[in-house]
Amino acid sequence: MAAVSTTLKPLRRQGFWLGLWCAAVLTVIVVCLIPPPELNLPQNSDKVEHLLAYFILSASAVQLFGSRRALCWVAAGLVAMGVGIEWAQGALTATRMADPMDALANASGVLIGMLTVLTPLRDLLLRLQGR
């Protein structure tokens, strides 16, 4: 755990925050692979959902991980996850279909979330904890 704690920002309860982030990642995976609910939404509105989900995951990673290297790995992992989920939807489910535009929305969300590292919001969680 020493290598992880040096990669993470000096948060109180690092394990809790990392576990919460991992649970969010797992939730996105599960929600993307279970049968979709029947909703009457405008066509392609799901792209906004994809972008927001991956924005939240990557902006949250900015709150957790302190090194540029770690953030690069997280960004690459989230983009790969988005592409992998799209592949899995097409190849492994009967109720979903792969959509390259969803993968693009996922990657866009990752990029926008990672850009929060350039803003004062990058240390919001540290400030909320009084550090």
mmCIF file of C-alpha atoms in Angstrom:
data_model
loop_
_atom_site.group_PDB
_atom_site.id
_atom_site.type_symbol
_atom_site.label_atom_id
_atom_site.label_comp_id
_atom_site.label_asym_id
_atom_site.label_seq_id
_atom_site.Cartn_x
_atom_site.Cartn_y
_atom_site.Cartn_z
ATOM 1 C CA MET A 1 0.000 0.000 0.000
ATOM 2 C CA ALA A 2 3.033 2.303 0.319
ATOM 3 C CA ALA A 3 3.269 2.810 -3.438
ATOM 4 C CA VAL A 4 -0.406 3.710 -3.621
ATOM 5 C CA SER A 5 -0.206 6.183 -0.747
ATOM 6 C CA THR A 6 2.701 8.019 -2.412
ATOM 7 C CA THR A 7 0.702 8.290 -5.637
ATOM 8 C CA LEU A 8 -2.384 9.616 -3.875
ATOM 9 C CA LYS A 9 -2.746 13.122 -2.547
ATOM 10 C CA PRO A 10 -2.275 13.441 1.243
ATOM 11 C CA LEU A 11 -5.944 12.930 2.055
ATOM 12 C CA ARG A 12 -7.347 11.739 5.326
ATOM 13 C CA ARG A 13 -8.789 8.262 4.810
ATOM 14 C CA GLN A 14 -7.060 7.639 1.483
ATOM 15 C CA GLY A 15 -8.386 4.096 1.391
ATOM 16 C CA PHE A 16 -11.961 5.288 1.766
ATOM 17 C CA TRP A 17 -11.686 7.817 -1.071
ATOM 18 C CA LEU A 18 -9.899 5.352 -3.353
ATOM 19 C CA GLY A 19 -12.498 2.688 -2.568
ATOM 20 C CA LEU A 20 -15.315 5.124 -3.301
ATOM 21 C CA TRP A 21 -13.739 6.010 -6.644
ATOM 22 C CA CYS A 22 -13.279 2.325 -7.516
ATOM 23 C CA ALA A 23 -16.925 1.687 -6.597
ATOM 24 C CA ALA A 24 -17.942 4.504 -8.973
ATOM 25 C CA VAL A 25 -15.879 2.933 -11.763
ATOM 26 C CA LEU A 26 -17.491 -0.449 -11.099
ATOM 27 C CA THR A 27 -20.947 1.148 -11.063
ATOM 28 C CA VAL A 28 -20.370 2.683 -14.498
ATOM 29 C CA ILE A 29 -19.271 -0.700 -15.847
ATOM 30 C CA VAL A 30 -22.321 -2.492 -14.446
ATOM 31 C CA VAL A 31 -24.819 0.171 -15.542
ATOM 32 C CA CYS A 32 -23.401 0.076 -19.069
ATOM 33 C CA LEU A 33 -23.738 -3.701 -19.358
ATOM 34 C CA ILE A 34 -27.138 -4.388 -17.770
ATOM 35 C CA PRO A 35 -30.290 -4.124 -19.908
ATOM 36 C CA PRO A 36 -31.189 -0.455 -20.401
ATOM 37 C CA PRO A 37 -34.370 0.922 -18.856
ATOM 38 C CA GLU A 38 -37.220 1.893 -21.161
ATOM 39 C CA LEU A 39 -37.050 5.688 -21.331
ATOM 40 C CA ASN A 40 -38.397 8.091 -23.911
ATOM 41 C CA LEU A 41 -35.384 10.334 -24.319
ATOM 42 C CA PRO A 42 -34.376 12.446 -27.309
ATOM 43 C CA GLN A 43 -32.202 10.669 -29.857
ATOM 44 C CA ASN A 44 -28.488 10.712 -28.941
ATOM 45 C CA SER A 45 -29.134 12.240 -25.508
ATOM 46 C CA ASP A 46 -27.243 9.283 -24.075
ATOM 47 C CA LYS A 47 -24.033 10.925 -25.322
ATOM 48 C CA VAL A 48 -24.459 13.573 -22.602
ATOM 49 C CA GLU A 49 -24.838 10.791 -20.025
ATOM 50 C CA HIS A 50 -21.643 9.140 -21.250
ATOM 51 C CA LEU A 51 -19.733 12.418 -21.199
ATOM 52 C CA LEU A 52 -20.945 13.272 -17.677
ATOM 53 C CA ALA A 53 -20.180 9.827 -16.251
ATOM 54 C CA TYR A 54 -16.607 9.848 -17.526
ATOM 55 C CA PHE A 55 -16.159 13.509 -16.595
ATOM 56 C CA ILE A 56 -17.123 12.671 -13.003
ATOM 57 C CA LEU A 57 -14.777 9.666 -12.910
ATOM 58 C CA SER A 58 -11.796 11.595 -14.275
ATOM 59 C CA ALA A 59 -12.427 14.807 -12.299
ATOM 60 C CA SER A 60 -12.668 12.631 -9.193
ATOM 61 C CA ALA A 61 -9.349 11.047 -10.087
ATOM 62 C CA VAL A 62 -7.828 14.534 -10.194
ATOM 63 C CA GLN A 63 -8.964 14.924 -6.577
ATOM 64 C CA LEU A 64 -7.299 11.644 -5.575
ATOM 65 C CA PHE A 65 -4.100 11.260 -7.552
ATOM 66 C CA GLY A 66 -1.275 13.727 -7.072
ATOM 67 C CA SER A 67 1.211 12.891 -9.784
ATOM 68 C CA ARG A 68 0.984 13.663 -13.473
ATOM 69 C CA ARG A 69 2.095 10.123 -14.243
ATOM 70 C CA ALA A 70 -0.716 8.604 -12.184
ATOM 71 C CA LEU A 71 -3.266 10.871 -13.853
ATOM 72 C CA CYS A 72 -1.984 9.858 -17.292
ATOM 73 C CA TRP A 73 -2.428 6.200 -16.375
ATOM 74 C CA VAL A 74 -5.912 6.847 -15.005
ATOM 75 C CA ALA A 75 -6.907 8.785 -18.131
ATOM 76 C CA ALA A 76 -5.606 6.022 -20.397
ATOM 77 C CA GLY A 77 -7.374 3.417 -18.284
ATOM 78 C CA LEU A 78 -10.693 5.249 -18.373
ATOM 79 C CA VAL A 79 -10.505 5.725 -22.142
ATOM 80 C CA ALA A 80 -9.682 2.025 -22.549
ATOM 81 C CA MET A 81 -12.554 1.160 -20.227
ATOM 82 C CA GLY A 82 -14.957 3.228 -22.329
ATOM 83 C CA VAL A 83 -13.834 1.551 -25.541
ATOM 84 C CA GLY A 84 -13.906 -1.879 -23.878
ATOM 85 C CA ILE A 85 -17.423 -1.364 -22.598
ATOM 86 C CA GLU A 86 -18.623 -0.391 -26.049
ATOM 87 C CA TRP A 87 -17.025 -3.524 -27.481
ATOM 88 C CA ALA A 88 -18.592 -5.642 -24.714
ATOM 89 C CA GLN A 89 -22.021 -4.137 -25.346
ATOM 90 C CA GLY A 90 -21.846 -5.212 -28.975
ATOM 91 C CA ALA A 91 -20.182 -8.581 -28.487
ATOM 92 C CA LEU A 92 -21.455 -9.844 -25.142
ATOM 93 C CA THR A 93 -24.970 -8.497 -24.663
ATOM 94 C CA ALA A 94 -28.207 -8.975 -26.549
ATOM 95 C CA THR A 95 -29.827 -5.831 -25.111
ATOM 96 C CA ARG A 96 -27.128 -3.292 -26.008
ATOM 97 C CA MET A 97 -25.240 -2.330 -29.118
ATOM 98 C CA ALA A 98 -21.777 -0.893 -29.638
ATOM 99 C CA ASP A 99 -21.655 2.755 -30.670
ATOM 100 C CA PRO A 100 -18.343 4.419 -31.572
ATOM 101 C CA MET A 101 -19.908 7.805 -30.768
ATOM 102 C CA ASP A 102 -20.468 6.621 -27.190
ATOM 103 C CA ALA A 103 -16.762 5.782 -26.954
ATOM 104 C CA LEU A 104 -15.965 9.258 -28.271
ATOM 105 C CA ALA A 105 -18.284 10.829 -25.679
ATOM 106 C CA ASN A 106 -16.566 8.748 -22.974
ATOM 107 C CA ALA A 107 -13.114 9.907 -24.084
ATOM 108 C CA SER A 108 -14.305 13.513 -24.263
ATOM 109 C CA GLY A 109 -15.588 13.251 -20.702
ATOM 110 C CA VAL A 110 -12.223 11.905 -19.573
ATOM 111 C CA LEU A 111 -10.391 14.773 -21.277
ATOM 112 C CA ILE A 112 -12.662 17.463 -19.838
ATOM 113 C CA GLY A 113 -12.446 15.928 -16.359
ATOM 114 C CA MET A 114 -8.662 15.744 -16.537
ATOM 115 C CA LEU A 115 -8.531 19.420 -17.519
ATOM 116 C CA THR A 116 -9.775 20.272 -14.018
ATOM 117 C CA VAL A 117 -6.153 19.708 -12.962
ATOM 118 C CA LEU A 118 -5.454 23.107 -14.549
ATOM 119 C CA THR A 119 -7.995 24.880 -12.335
ATOM 120 C CA PRO A 120 -8.125 25.777 -8.634
ATOM 121 C CA LEU A 121 -10.668 22.956 -8.261
ATOM 122 C CA ARG A 122 -7.858 20.367 -8.534
ATOM 123 C CA ASP A 123 -7.395 20.417 -4.741
ATOM 124 C CA LEU A 124 -11.010 20.896 -3.700
ATOM 125 C CA LEU A 125 -11.121 17.688 -1.647
ATOM 126 C CA LEU A 126 -7.893 18.605 0.151
ATOM 127 C CA ARG A 127 -9.301 22.046 1.004
ATOM 128 C CA LEU A 128 -12.580 20.555 2.215
ATOM 129 C CA GLN A 129 -10.589 18.336 4.552
ATOM 130 C CA GLY A 130 -8.667 21.323 5.874
ATOM 131 C CA ARG A 131 -5.290 20.410 4.345
#
